[in-house]
Each structure stands twice: as C-alpha cells, then as structure tokens.
C-alpha cells in the first residue's frame, strides 16, 4: 500500500517541545572532537543527532554510518516470518538473492540493451503458460494472430496483471459492440463480493460496473448458476478466483464454463489465480480451472506469492493474441530498437523476473510439488489442531483450497472476548494473525486467518498453536472491561496502524466501529 503523506513543519512532527527545551538547559562537558572513526559508527557525531526526517541534509555522511543508521531504524519493523497475514514470499535461497542483487541496475523495459533478461522473461511466460495448459503456436502462424498460440507478459504484480486483463476484455467487448452498431457505454464485470481490492480498483479506474455475487453464511465463493444469470449483453467478462483472499477456497471455474457453454454464451472468463496458480497444478493437477476450459481466455498469477519470489512480480497469460486487442499494445523505438509494450508502467527492474526463472529451473515441477505438498500437510495439521480446540474452520483442506487456515470462535453468549482480542494477544507474542470480517452481506462473521508459506514449518506451527492456547487462557481470566482496555492500548500503542501518522488527513478513512455478540466494539480503519 502506498500512503499519501502530508508535509509537516518542523514544530509539528510529534516531538514534545517542552522536553526539547528542558534538555537544552542541561550543560555537560562532553567530547566534541572531529570524527576520526577510530572507534565505531556509534562514536561518531551522527549517532548523537536525529536522522533527517523532512528535508535533505546539507552535508553528506559516511556510507558506513548511513547504512547502520537506516538498518537500526528498520530493526523496529516486524519479523516477516511471523507475519502470517501475508501471502508474499519471505524466503529465497542465497544464490537467488545474489542473482537478483546483481541485476538491480538493469531496466527490464530496455530489451535492446538487456536481451537476455527479455529472453528469460519469455522463457518464464512459456513455462507458466504450459503449466496452465495454454494453446501452443501452430507452424507458421496465422495472419490475424489466431494461430500463434498463447501470449503473456510479466507485471509488477497481480494487480497490474488484472488491470491489463480487464483492459483487454473491455476493449474486445467494445470493439464487438461498435462493429454491431450497439451502444458501448455501460460495460459490466461479474465477480464475487470476496474479490481482492485490485478488482475494485480496476472497475473504478476503468469505469466498469460491478455485478457482484454475494457470499452467504455457508458459501464464501460464487454460486455458478447465480453468476451466469447475471451475464447480459454489457458483460465484458466473468472473474473466477482460484483461492479467495478471505478463506482460500477455489471457485468452481469449470461449472461456470459449462453453464456458459450450455446457454450458448461466449462471455469470457478471467481466472484470478494470484495465489492458487502455483499451488493447484502441483497439489490437484486434475482440477480443471485453466485453459483446458474453452471460455477461459486469460489468467493472472503472482510470482511473489506461491511462485516463491520476493515482491513484486506477476504474470498474465492470454489464450491467444485475438484476446489481446492490438490497439492496446504500443510499439516504440527510442530505446535503440523496435519493441512492443503492454504495461501500465514503463521502467522496472529485471531482478524479480530473473528470480522467478531461478525458482522455476532450480525447483522444477518436482520441487514445487514437494513444497506445496508440505504446505498443504502443515495447513491440514493446523486446521485439525484448531478444530480440536473448538474453533470453527472456514477454509478447505487437502487441496480444495490454498494452504491457509481461516477460522473463528464458536458462538458463545458468555464469552468476554472475540477474534479481534485473540489477534491482539498473538500480536503481543510477535505473531501477525489478522482478524477481520467477511465479505459484504456477511460482515457479521468475524474470523482469523493463517497463511501457510514456505518458511512456516511444522515446529513453528506448533509454537503458534501453543501461543493461541495461552492467548485464550489469558483472555478467559480477564473480565470484559479489562479486555476492552487492553485492546485499546494495543491498538493505539502496539500496532503500527494505531499510531501511524503517514496517511494524509484528507485521504484517511474515518474510523467506525462494529459490535459483535460480546457487546464490544472494534475500530476499523
């Protein structure tokens, strides 16, 4: 998330002025020699002054000092391995990191200067496309591009990939409407109410109406029949999710595809496989969700999630060139050669693409299969353990969804705490386990979610389970008022969002509260 920040003046940066004035009155005889760096970084004058916050300093500082001062600042960040809220990769081998670091200076968009980097991207597109059973090119190809097979590109992440896919669907629908002499001012997109926020961004930025299939208390994915029934002549496409953000469940892409075929509708399907695209092919290879289904025209996947690459890299693949209107592709020659470009941004580093290629050839299908199998086993173990502790499991097991566990407390009138209070207890112990409410129309369901990533081992899982048990025991011993005060304290002083001042006031969302059966309220930012 990129935050919009205000530009404060020097007297309004959160420092207590009275404290500063009191300190200035203290006169001590301290060493004031010129820096000789014969001791250490902490013996230099820079260790005794504030780091610049609002304006560039007039003079430079030694590189060793700059490194150490910034490193010390970053030490206040959390431990990524304990952040169980994120799908993003937090571990790569040293050899991969070295390769990526050596490519920091390469601007990937400059194909003429870095042809091998461009070729490595093409290899990745081919490998990922084949993993998704994409059509391959025929000999010679067709004049209209219909015989050249699937096409794809790397992106900054799945957000950019989805933006590109929505643009392609909208443009293709618009061209058909113009050709038929019909109006094209009211495009719509059918999708679940549980979509990731990037889909809401795409529809808002590109002026496409949302037609939502709402979740229910016992169904957290789309209903195929209801989905197809929402299709009309203005529908540019249907989004199906291979692993929802809320519960990790796979939506039934095949059922949607078969209903479209049965009704004779040529509405395209885009599969948002941001998380599941690198899981399902290795855990449930017989599951039909990809280009094996004739209505699936495009798929996105995040390399920085279960593709096992540091952020941010994503991929988007189209069934064929006819599904990517030519007028969306730009041809430029000012980097030394003619080249085609279909991106929202222009410059980007080559490091993540190279990191993806490393993982694909280093691990191979067997390596990915072994890792995803272990993650599935760990998720099953965690799910079974939490169920035995009395939690309600909302996610699927054994490959029916992502390797994550979504769970909630059983309804109990006399309980003094809820999921948010338990999340706060885990935060005190170092874990980031998000508590949140379900998608629109089911907001009354509160839940927690643990994402099982590559570095979440069985032993670490056991440690989490023990802390959940201890957290519950602590809360059980507290009365309602004590829990409320503790939640307020943790929210204001322990969590980064509670004490953050980096959002510009104009764009800061108003806090509102939700109230559960326990009678407690929770601030939602």
Coordinates of C-alpha atoms in Angstrom, one line a residue:
X1 CA 0.0 0.0 0.0
X2 CA 1.4 3.4 -1.0
X3 CA 0.5 6.0 1.6
X4 CA -0.2 9.7 0.8
X5 CA 1.7 11.8 3.3
X6 CA 1.3 15.3 4.4
X7 CA 4.4 17.6 4.6
X8 CA 4.6 18.8 8.2
X9 CA 6.6 21.8 9.5
X10 CA 9.5 21.3 11.9
X11 CA 7.4 22.1 15.0
X12 CA 4.7 19.6 14.2
X13 CA 6.4 16.2 13.9
X14 CA 5.2 14.6 17.1
X15 CA 8.2 15.7 19.3
X16 CA 7.5 17.2 22.7
X17 CA 8.7 20.8 22.5
X18 CA 8.8 21.2 26.3
X19 CA 11.1 18.2 26.6
X20 CA 13.5 19.5 24.0
X21 CA 13.7 22.9 25.8
X22 CA 14.4 21.2 29.1
X23 CA 17.2 19.1 27.6
X24 CA 18.8 22.2 26.1
X25 CA 19.1 23.7 29.5
X26 CA 21.4 20.9 30.6
X27 CA 25.1 21.8 30.0
X28 CA 27.5 18.9 30.2
X29 CA 31.2 18.7 29.4
X30 CA 31.1 16.2 26.5
X31 CA 33.7 15.2 23.9
X32 CA 33.4 17.4 20.9
X33 CA 36.3 16.3 18.7
X34 CA 36.1 15.9 15.0
X35 CA 35.1 12.5 13.9
X36 CA 38.1 10.3 13.3
X37 CA 36.2 6.9 13.0
X38 CA 38.8 5.3 15.1
X39 CA 36.1 3.8 17.4
X40 CA 32.9 2.8 15.7
X41 CA 29.8 4.2 14.0
X42 CA 28.3 4.9 17.4
X43 CA 31.3 7.0 18.4
X44 CA 30.6 9.5 15.5
X45 CA 28.6 12.7 15.9
X46 CA 25.8 11.2 13.7
X47 CA 24.9 8.7 16.5
X48 CA 24.1 11.6 18.8
X49 CA 21.8 13.6 16.5
X50 CA 18.4 12.9 14.9
X51 CA 18.3 11.4 11.5
X52 CA 16.9 13.8 8.8
X53 CA 13.1 13.5 8.5
X54 CA 11.7 16.3 6.4
X55 CA 14.5 17.9 4.5
X56 CA 17.6 16.7 2.8
X57 CA 20.7 17.4 4.9
X58 CA 23.1 20.0 3.7
X59 CA 26.2 17.7 4.1
X60 CA 26.9 14.1 3.4
X61 CA 27.6 11.3 5.9
X62 CA 29.9 8.3 5.6
X63 CA 28.4 5.3 3.9
X64 CA 29.0 3.0 6.9
X65 CA 27.1 5.4 9.1
X66 CA 24.2 5.8 6.7
X67 CA 23.9 2.0 6.4
X68 CA 24.0 1.4 10.1
X69 CA 21.6 4.2 11.0
X70 CA 19.0 3.1 8.5
X71 CA 19.5 -0.6 9.4
X72 CA 18.8 0.4 13.0
X73 CA 15.6 2.2 12.0
X74 CA 14.4 -0.9 10.1
X75 CA 15.1 -3.1 13.1
X76 CA 11.8 -1.7 14.5
X77 CA 9.9 -3.4 11.7
X78 CA 8.3 -6.8 12.5
X79 CA 9.7 -10.2 11.6
X80 CA 8.4 -11.2 8.1
X81 CA 8.5 -14.9 9.1
X82 CA 6.0 -14.2 11.9
X83 CA 3.7 -12.2 9.6
X84 CA 1.0 -14.9 8.9
X85 CA -1.3 -12.3 7.3
X86 CA 0.7 -12.0 4.1
X87 CA 0.8 -14.3 1.1
X88 CA 4.1 -12.7 0.0
X89 CA 7.3 -14.7 -0.2
X90 CA 9.6 -14.1 2.8
X91 CA 12.4 -16.6 2.0
X92 CA 14.6 -17.3 -1.0
X93 CA 18.0 -19.0 -1.3
X94 CA 21.2 -17.0 -1.1
X95 CA 22.0 -17.9 -4.7
X96 CA 18.7 -16.4 -5.9
X97 CA 19.3 -13.3 -3.8
X98 CA 22.7 -12.9 -5.3
X99 CA 21.4 -13.2 -8.8
X100 CA 18.7 -10.7 -8.1
X101 CA 21.1 -8.2 -6.5
X102 CA 23.5 -8.4 -9.5
X103 CA 20.5 -7.3 -11.7
X104 CA 19.4 -4.3 -9.7
X105 CA 20.8 -1.9 -12.3
X106 CA 19.0 -3.5 -15.2
X107 CA 15.9 -1.7 -16.5
X108 CA 13.9 -4.6 -17.8
X109 CA 12.0 -2.5 -20.4
X110 CA 15.2 -1.9 -22.3
X111 CA 15.1 -5.1 -24.4
X112 CA 17.8 -3.9 -26.8
X113 CA 20.3 -3.4 -24.0
X114 CA 19.3 -6.4 -21.9
X115 CA 18.2 -9.1 -24.5
X116 CA 19.0 -12.0 -22.2
X117 CA 16.7 -10.6 -19.5
X118 CA 14.0 -10.2 -22.0
X119 CA 14.6 -13.8 -23.2
X120 CA 14.4 -15.1 -19.7
X121 CA 11.0 -13.4 -19.3
X122 CA 9.8 -15.2 -22.4
X123 CA 11.0 -18.5 -21.0
X124 CA 9.1 -17.9 -17.9
X125 CA 5.9 -17.0 -19.8
X126 CA 6.3 -20.2 -21.8
X127 CA 6.8 -22.3 -18.7
X128 CA 3.9 -20.7 -16.9
X129 CA 1.6 -20.9 -19.9
X130 CA 2.3 -24.6 -20.4
X131 CA 1.7 -25.1 -16.7
X132 CA -1.8 -23.7 -17.3
X133 CA -2.3 -25.8 -20.4
X134 CA -2.2 -22.8 -22.8
X135 CA -2.5 -23.4 -26.5
X136 CA 0.8 -23.6 -28.3
X137 CA 1.7 -21.9 -31.6
X138 CA 1.0 -23.7 -34.9
X139 CA 3.7 -23.9 -37.6
X140 CA 3.8 -20.6 -39.5
X141 CA 1.0 -18.8 -37.6
X142 CA -2.0 -17.0 -38.9
X143 CA -2.2 -13.5 -40.5
X144 CA -4.7 -12.4 -37.8
X145 CA -2.6 -13.8 -35.0
X146 CA -5.1 -16.5 -34.2
X147 CA -2.6 -19.3 -34.7
X148 CA 0.4 -18.0 -32.8
X149 CA -0.7 -19.6 -29.5
X150 CA -0.9 -18.0 -26.1
X151 CA 0.8 -14.7 -25.3
X152 CA 1.8 -13.3 -21.9
X153 CA 3.9 -10.9 -20.1
X154 CA 5.5 -10.2 -16.7
X155 CA 4.0 -7.5 -14.5
X156 CA 4.8 -5.7 -11.3
X157 CA 2.3 -8.0 -9.5
X158 CA -1.1 -9.5 -10.0
X159 CA -2.7 -6.0 -9.6
X160 CA -1.1 -4.8 -12.8
X161 CA -1.8 -8.2 -14.5
X162 CA -5.5 -7.8 -13.6
X163 CA -5.6 -4.2 -14.8
X164 CA -4.2 -5.4 -18.2
X165 CA -6.7 -8.3 -18.4
X166 CA -9.7 -6.0 -17.6
X167 CA -8.5 -3.5 -20.2
X168 CA -8.2 -6.3 -22.8
X169 CA -11.7 -7.7 -22.0
X170 CA -13.3 -4.2 -22.1
X171 CA -11.6 -3.2 -25.4
X172 CA -12.5 -6.5 -27.1
X173 CA -16.2 -6.2 -25.9
X174 CA -16.2 -2.5 -27.0
X175 CA -14.9 -3.4 -30.5
X176 CA -17.6 -6.0 -30.9
X177 CA -20.3 -3.6 -29.9
X178 CA -19.1 -0.9 -32.3
X179 CA -18.9 -3.5 -35.1
X180 CA -22.5 -4.5 -34.4
X181 CA -23.7 -0.8 -34.1
X182 CA -24.7 -1.1 -30.5
X183 CA -24.0 1.2 -27.5
X184 CA -20.9 0.5 -25.5
X185 CA -21.2 3.0 -22.6
X186 CA -22.2 0.6 -19.9
X187 CA -19.7 -2.3 -19.5
X188 CA -20.0 -4.5 -16.5
X189 CA -18.0 -7.3 -14.9
X190 CA -19.4 -10.2 -13.0
X191 CA -17.4 -11.2 -9.9
X192 CA -17.6 -12.3 -6.3
X193 CA -18.1 -9.9 -3.4
X194 CA -15.0 -11.5 -2.0
X195 CA -12.6 -10.3 -4.7
X196 CA -9.3 -8.7 -3.7
X197 CA -9.3 -4.9 -3.7
X198 CA -7.4 -4.7 -7.0
X199 CA -10.6 -5.8 -8.8
X200 CA -12.5 -2.9 -7.3
X201 CA -9.7 -0.6 -8.4
X202 CA -9.8 -1.9 -11.9
X203 CA -13.6 -1.4 -12.2
X204 CA -13.4 2.1 -10.7
X205 CA -10.4 3.3 -12.6
X206 CA -11.6 1.9 -16.0
X207 CA -15.3 2.8 -15.5
X208 CA -16.7 -0.7 -15.5
X209 CA -19.8 -1.5 -13.4
X210 CA -19.6 -4.3 -10.8
X211 CA -22.1 -7.1 -10.8
X212 CA -21.5 -8.9 -7.6
X213 CA -22.3 -12.4 -6.5
X214 CA -22.6 -12.0 -2.7
X215 CA -21.3 -14.5 -0.2
X216 CA -23.6 -16.1 2.3
X217 CA -23.1 -17.6 5.8
X218 CA -22.4 -21.0 4.4
X219 CA -21.0 -20.1 1.0
X220 CA -17.9 -18.0 0.7
X221 CA -17.4 -18.3 -3.1
X222 CA -19.6 -17.6 -6.1
X223 CA -22.6 -19.7 -7.0
X224 CA -22.1 -20.7 -10.6
X225 CA -25.8 -20.5 -11.5
X226 CA -26.2 -17.1 -10.0
X227 CA -23.0 -15.9 -11.7
X228 CA -24.1 -16.9 -15.2
X229 CA -27.6 -15.5 -14.6
X230 CA -26.0 -12.0 -14.0
X231 CA -24.5 -12.0 -17.5
X232 CA -26.1 -9.6 -20.0
X233 CA -25.1 -8.0 -23.3
X234 CA -22.9 -5.5 -21.5
X235 CA -20.9 -8.0 -19.6
X236 CA -17.2 -7.8 -20.6
X237 CA -16.3 -10.9 -18.7
X238 CA -16.5 -13.0 -15.5
X239 CA -13.9 -13.1 -12.8
X240 CA -13.4 -16.5 -11.1
X241 CA -10.9 -16.7 -8.2
X242 CA -8.6 -19.6 -7.7
X243 CA -8.1 -19.1 -4.0
X244 CA -10.0 -16.3 -2.4
X245 CA -8.3 -13.8 0.0
X246 CA -10.9 -14.5 2.8
X247 CA -10.9 -18.3 3.0
X248 CA -8.5 -19.5 0.3
X249 CA -11.3 -21.6 -1.3
X250 CA -11.2 -22.3 -5.1
X251 CA -14.2 -21.1 -7.1
X252 CA -15.8 -23.6 -9.4
X253 CA -14.4 -22.3 -12.7
X254 CA -15.5 -25.5 -14.6
X255 CA -19.1 -25.1 -13.5
X256 CA -19.2 -21.5 -14.7
X257 CA -17.6 -22.5 -18.0
X258 CA -20.0 -25.4 -18.6
X259 CA -23.1 -23.2 -17.8
X260 CA -21.9 -20.6 -20.3
X261 CA -21.4 -23.3 -23.0
X262 CA -24.8 -24.8 -22.2
X263 CA -26.5 -21.5 -22.6
X264 CA -24.6 -20.6 -25.7
X265 CA -22.9 -17.5 -24.2
X266 CA -19.5 -16.5 -25.4
X267 CA -18.7 -14.4 -22.3
X268 CA -15.0 -14.7 -21.5
X269 CA -13.7 -15.9 -18.1
X270 CA -10.7 -14.4 -16.5
X271 CA -9.2 -16.6 -13.7
X272 CA -7.6 -14.7 -10.9
X273 CA -5.0 -17.3 -9.9
X274 CA -2.9 -14.8 -8.0
X275 CA -2.4 -17.3 -5.1
X276 CA -3.6 -20.6 -6.5
X277 CA -1.8 -20.6 -9.8
X278 CA 1.4 -22.0 -8.4
X279 CA -0.5 -24.4 -5.9
X280 CA -3.3 -26.2 -7.7
X281 CA -1.2 -27.5 -10.7
X282 CA 1.0 -29.4 -8.2
X283 CA -1.5 -30.4 -5.5
X284 CA -4.6 -31.1 -7.5
X285 CA -3.3 -31.4 -11.1
X286 CA -6.6 -32.9 -12.4
X287 CA -8.7 -29.9 -11.3
X288 CA -9.9 -28.1 -14.4
X289 CA -9.7 -24.4 -14.0
X290 CA -7.3 -23.2 -16.6
X291 CA -7.1 -23.1 -20.4
X292 CA -8.5 -26.6 -20.6
X293 CA -11.8 -24.8 -20.3
X294 CA -12.8 -23.1 -23.6
X295 CA -14.3 -19.9 -22.0
X296 CA -11.2 -19.2 -20.0
X297 CA -9.4 -16.5 -22.1
X298 CA -6.9 -15.1 -19.6
X299 CA -5.2 -16.0 -16.3
X300 CA -3.0 -14.0 -13.8
X301 CA -0.7 -15.4 -11.2
X302 CA 1.6 -13.8 -8.6
X303 CA 5.2 -14.9 -8.7
X304 CA 5.8 -13.2 -5.4
X305 CA 3.2 -15.4 -3.6
X306 CA 3.4 -19.2 -4.1
X307 CA 5.6 -18.6 -7.1
X308 CA 8.2 -18.2 -4.3
X309 CA 9.8 -14.9 -5.4
X310 CA 10.3 -11.7 -3.4
X311 CA 7.8 -8.9 -4.3
X312 CA 6.9 -7.8 -6.7
X313 CA 6.3 -9.8 -9.8
X314 CA 3.2 -11.1 -11.5
X315 CA 2.3 -12.8 -14.8
X316 CA -0.7 -12.6 -17.1
X317 CA -1.3 -15.1 -20.0
X318 CA -4.0 -14.9 -22.7
X319 CA -5.3 -17.9 -24.6
X320 CA -4.3 -16.3 -27.9
X321 CA -3.4 -13.0 -29.5
X322 CA -7.0 -12.4 -30.6
X323 CA -7.9 -11.9 -26.9
X324 CA -5.4 -9.0 -26.6
X325 CA -6.6 -6.2 -28.9
X326 CA -3.7 -4.9 -30.9
X327 CA -4.5 -1.2 -30.3
X328 CA -3.6 -1.7 -26.6
X329 CA 0.0 -2.7 -27.5
X330 CA 2.4 0.2 -28.0
X331 CA 5.4 0.0 -30.4
X332 CA 8.4 2.1 -29.5
X333 CA 11.9 2.5 -30.9
X334 CA 13.5 5.1 -28.7
X335 CA 15.5 2.5 -26.7
X336 CA 17.5 1.5 -29.7
X337 CA 15.2 -1.0 -31.4
X338 CA 11.6 -1.6 -32.3
X339 CA 9.7 -3.3 -29.4
X340 CA 6.1 -3.9 -28.3
X341 CA 4.9 -2.9 -24.8
X342 CA 1.7 -3.7 -22.9
X343 CA 2.2 -2.4 -19.4
X344 CA 0.7 0.2 -17.1
X345 CA 4.2 1.4 -16.0
X346 CA 7.3 1.6 -18.1
X347 CA 10.6 1.1 -16.3
X348 CA 11.0 -1.7 -13.8
X349 CA 13.9 -3.8 -12.6
X350 CA 14.8 -7.1 -14.1
X351 CA 15.6 -8.7 -10.7
X352 CA 12.2 -10.3 -10.0
X353 CA 11.9 -11.8 -13.4
X354 CA 15.3 -13.3 -13.0
X355 CA 14.4 -14.5 -9.5
X356 CA 11.3 -16.2 -11.0
X357 CA 13.4 -18.0 -13.6
X358 CA 15.8 -19.2 -10.9
X359 CA 13.0 -20.7 -8.9
X360 CA 11.4 -22.4 -12.0
X361 CA 14.6 -24.1 -13.1
X362 CA 16.1 -24.6 -9.6
X363 CA 13.0 -26.4 -8.2
X364 CA 11.4 -27.8 -11.3
X365 CA 7.9 -29.4 -11.1
X366 CA 9.1 -31.9 -8.5
X367 CA 10.5 -29.2 -6.2
X368 CA 7.3 -27.1 -6.4
X369 CA 5.2 -30.2 -5.8
X370 CA 7.3 -31.1 -2.7
X371 CA 7.0 -27.6 -1.3
X372 CA 3.2 -27.2 -2.0
X373 CA 2.6 -30.7 -0.6
X374 CA 4.4 -29.8 2.7
X375 CA 2.4 -26.6 2.9
X376 CA -0.8 -28.5 2.4
X377 CA 0.1 -31.0 5.1
X378 CA 1.0 -28.2 7.5
X379 CA -2.3 -26.4 6.8
X380 CA -4.2 -29.6 7.4
X381 CA -2.4 -30.2 10.7
X382 CA -3.1 -26.6 11.8
X383 CA -6.7 -26.9 10.8
X384 CA -7.2 -30.2 12.6
X385 CA -5.5 -28.8 15.7
X386 CA -7.6 -25.6 15.8
X387 CA -10.8 -27.7 15.2
X388 CA -9.9 -29.8 18.2
X389 CA -9.6 -26.7 20.3
X390 CA -13.2 -25.8 19.5
X391 CA -12.7 -23.3 16.6
X392 CA -15.0 -23.3 13.5
X393 CA -12.9 -23.9 10.4
X394 CA -14.0 -21.8 7.4
X395 CA -11.3 -22.8 4.9
X396 CA -11.0 -26.0 2.9
X397 CA -8.4 -28.8 3.5
X398 CA -6.5 -31.3 1.4
X399 CA -6.0 -29.3 -1.7
X400 CA -9.6 -27.9 -2.1
X401 CA -8.2 -24.5 -1.4
X402 CA -5.0 -22.6 -0.7
X403 CA -2.7 -23.8 2.1
X404 CA -4.2 -21.4 4.7
X405 CA -6.5 -21.8 7.7
X406 CA -9.4 -19.4 8.2
X407 CA -11.2 -19.9 11.5
X408 CA -13.5 -18.3 14.0
X409 CA -14.7 -18.8 17.6
X410 CA -17.9 -20.7 18.2
X411 CA -20.9 -18.5 19.1
X412 CA -21.0 -18.3 22.9
X413 CA -23.0 -15.7 24.7
X414 CA -20.9 -15.6 27.9
X415 CA -17.5 -15.2 26.2
X416 CA -15.8 -11.9 27.1
X417 CA -13.5 -11.8 24.1
X418 CA -13.7 -12.3 20.3
X419 CA -11.4 -12.8 17.3
X420 CA -10.0 -9.3 17.4
X421 CA -9.0 -9.7 21.1
X422 CA -7.3 -13.0 20.3
X423 CA -5.4 -11.4 17.4
X424 CA -4.2 -8.7 19.8
X425 CA -2.9 -11.4 22.2
X426 CA -1.0 -13.1 19.4
X427 CA 0.4 -9.7 18.3
X428 CA 1.9 -9.2 21.8
X429 CA 3.7 -12.6 21.3
X430 CA 5.1 -11.4 17.9
X431 CA 2.6 -13.1 15.6
X432 CA 0.7 -11.2 13.0
X433 CA -2.6 -13.1 12.6
X434 CA -5.2 -10.9 11.0
X435 CA -8.7 -10.6 12.5
X436 CA -11.3 -9.3 10.0
X437 CA -14.9 -9.5 8.9
X438 CA -16.2 -11.5 5.9
X439 CA -17.1 -10.0 2.6
X440 CA -20.2 -7.7 2.1
X441 CA -23.5 -9.1 3.2
X442 CA -21.7 -11.4 5.7
X443 CA -19.8 -8.7 7.7
X444 CA -21.2 -10.1 11.0
X445 CA -18.9 -13.1 10.6
X446 CA -15.6 -12.4 12.3
X447 CA -12.6 -14.6 11.6
X448 CA -8.8 -15.1 11.8
X449 CA -6.6 -16.4 9.0
X450 CA -3.1 -18.0 9.0
X451 CA -1.3 -18.2 5.6
X452 CA 1.0 -21.2 5.5
X453 CA 4.1 -20.1 3.5
X454 CA 7.3 -21.9 2.6
X455 CA 9.1 -20.9 5.8
X456 CA 6.2 -21.8 8.1
X457 CA 7.5 -25.1 9.3
X458 CA 5.7 -27.8 11.5
X459 CA 7.7 -26.7 14.6
X460 CA 6.8 -23.0 14.0
X461 CA 3.2 -24.2 13.6
X462 CA 3.3 -25.9 17.0
X463 CA 4.7 -22.7 18.5
X464 CA 1.7 -20.8 17.1
X465 CA -0.8 -23.3 18.5
X466 CA 0.8 -23.0 21.9
X467 CA 0.5 -19.2 21.8
X468 CA -3.1 -19.4 20.7
X469 CA -3.9 -21.7 23.7
X470 CA -2.0 -19.3 26.0
X471 CA -3.7 -16.3 24.5
X472 CA -7.1 -17.8 25.1
X473 CA -6.2 -18.7 28.7
X474 CA -5.1 -15.1 29.3
X475 CA -8.4 -13.8 27.9
X476 CA -10.5 -16.3 29.8
X477 CA -9.0 -15.0 33.0
X478 CA -9.8 -11.3 32.2
X479 CA -13.2 -9.5 32.6
X480 CA -14.8 -7.7 29.7
X481 CA -13.6 -4.2 30.8
X482 CA -10.0 -5.3 31.2
X483 CA -10.1 -6.8 27.7
X484 CA -11.5 -3.6 26.3
X485 CA -8.8 -1.5 27.9
X486 CA -6.1 -3.9 26.7
X487 CA -7.4 -3.9 23.2
X488 CA -7.5 -0.1 23.2
X489 CA -3.9 0.1 24.5
X490 CA -2.6 -2.5 21.9
X491 CA -4.5 -0.8 19.1
X492 CA -3.1 2.7 19.9
X493 CA 0.4 1.9 21.0
X494 CA 1.5 -1.6 19.8
X495 CA 0.1 -1.8 16.3
X496 CA 1.7 0.3 13.6
X497 CA -1.7 1.3 12.2
X498 CA -2.9 2.6 15.6
X499 CA 0.0 5.1 16.0
X500 CA 0.6 5.8 12.3
X501 CA 0.6 9.4 11.0
X502 CA 1.8 8.7 7.5
X503 CA -1.6 8.9 5.8
X504 CA -2.6 12.4 4.5
X505 CA -5.6 13.6 6.6
X506 CA -7.7 14.2 3.5
X507 CA -7.4 10.6 2.5
X508 CA -7.6 9.0 5.9
X509 CA -10.6 6.8 6.3
X510 CA -12.9 7.7 9.2
X511 CA -12.9 5.2 12.0
X512 CA -16.1 3.4 12.7
X513 CA -16.9 0.5 14.9
X514 CA -18.5 -2.9 14.6
X515 CA -20.2 -4.6 17.5
X516 CA -20.4 -8.3 18.0
X517 CA -22.4 -10.6 20.3
X518 CA -20.0 -9.8 23.1
X519 CA -21.1 -6.2 23.2
X520 CA -17.6 -4.9 22.4
X521 CA -16.8 -2.5 19.6
X522 CA -13.7 -2.6 17.3
X523 CA -12.3 0.4 15.5
X524 CA -11.9 -0.2 11.8
X525 CA -9.5 2.0 9.8

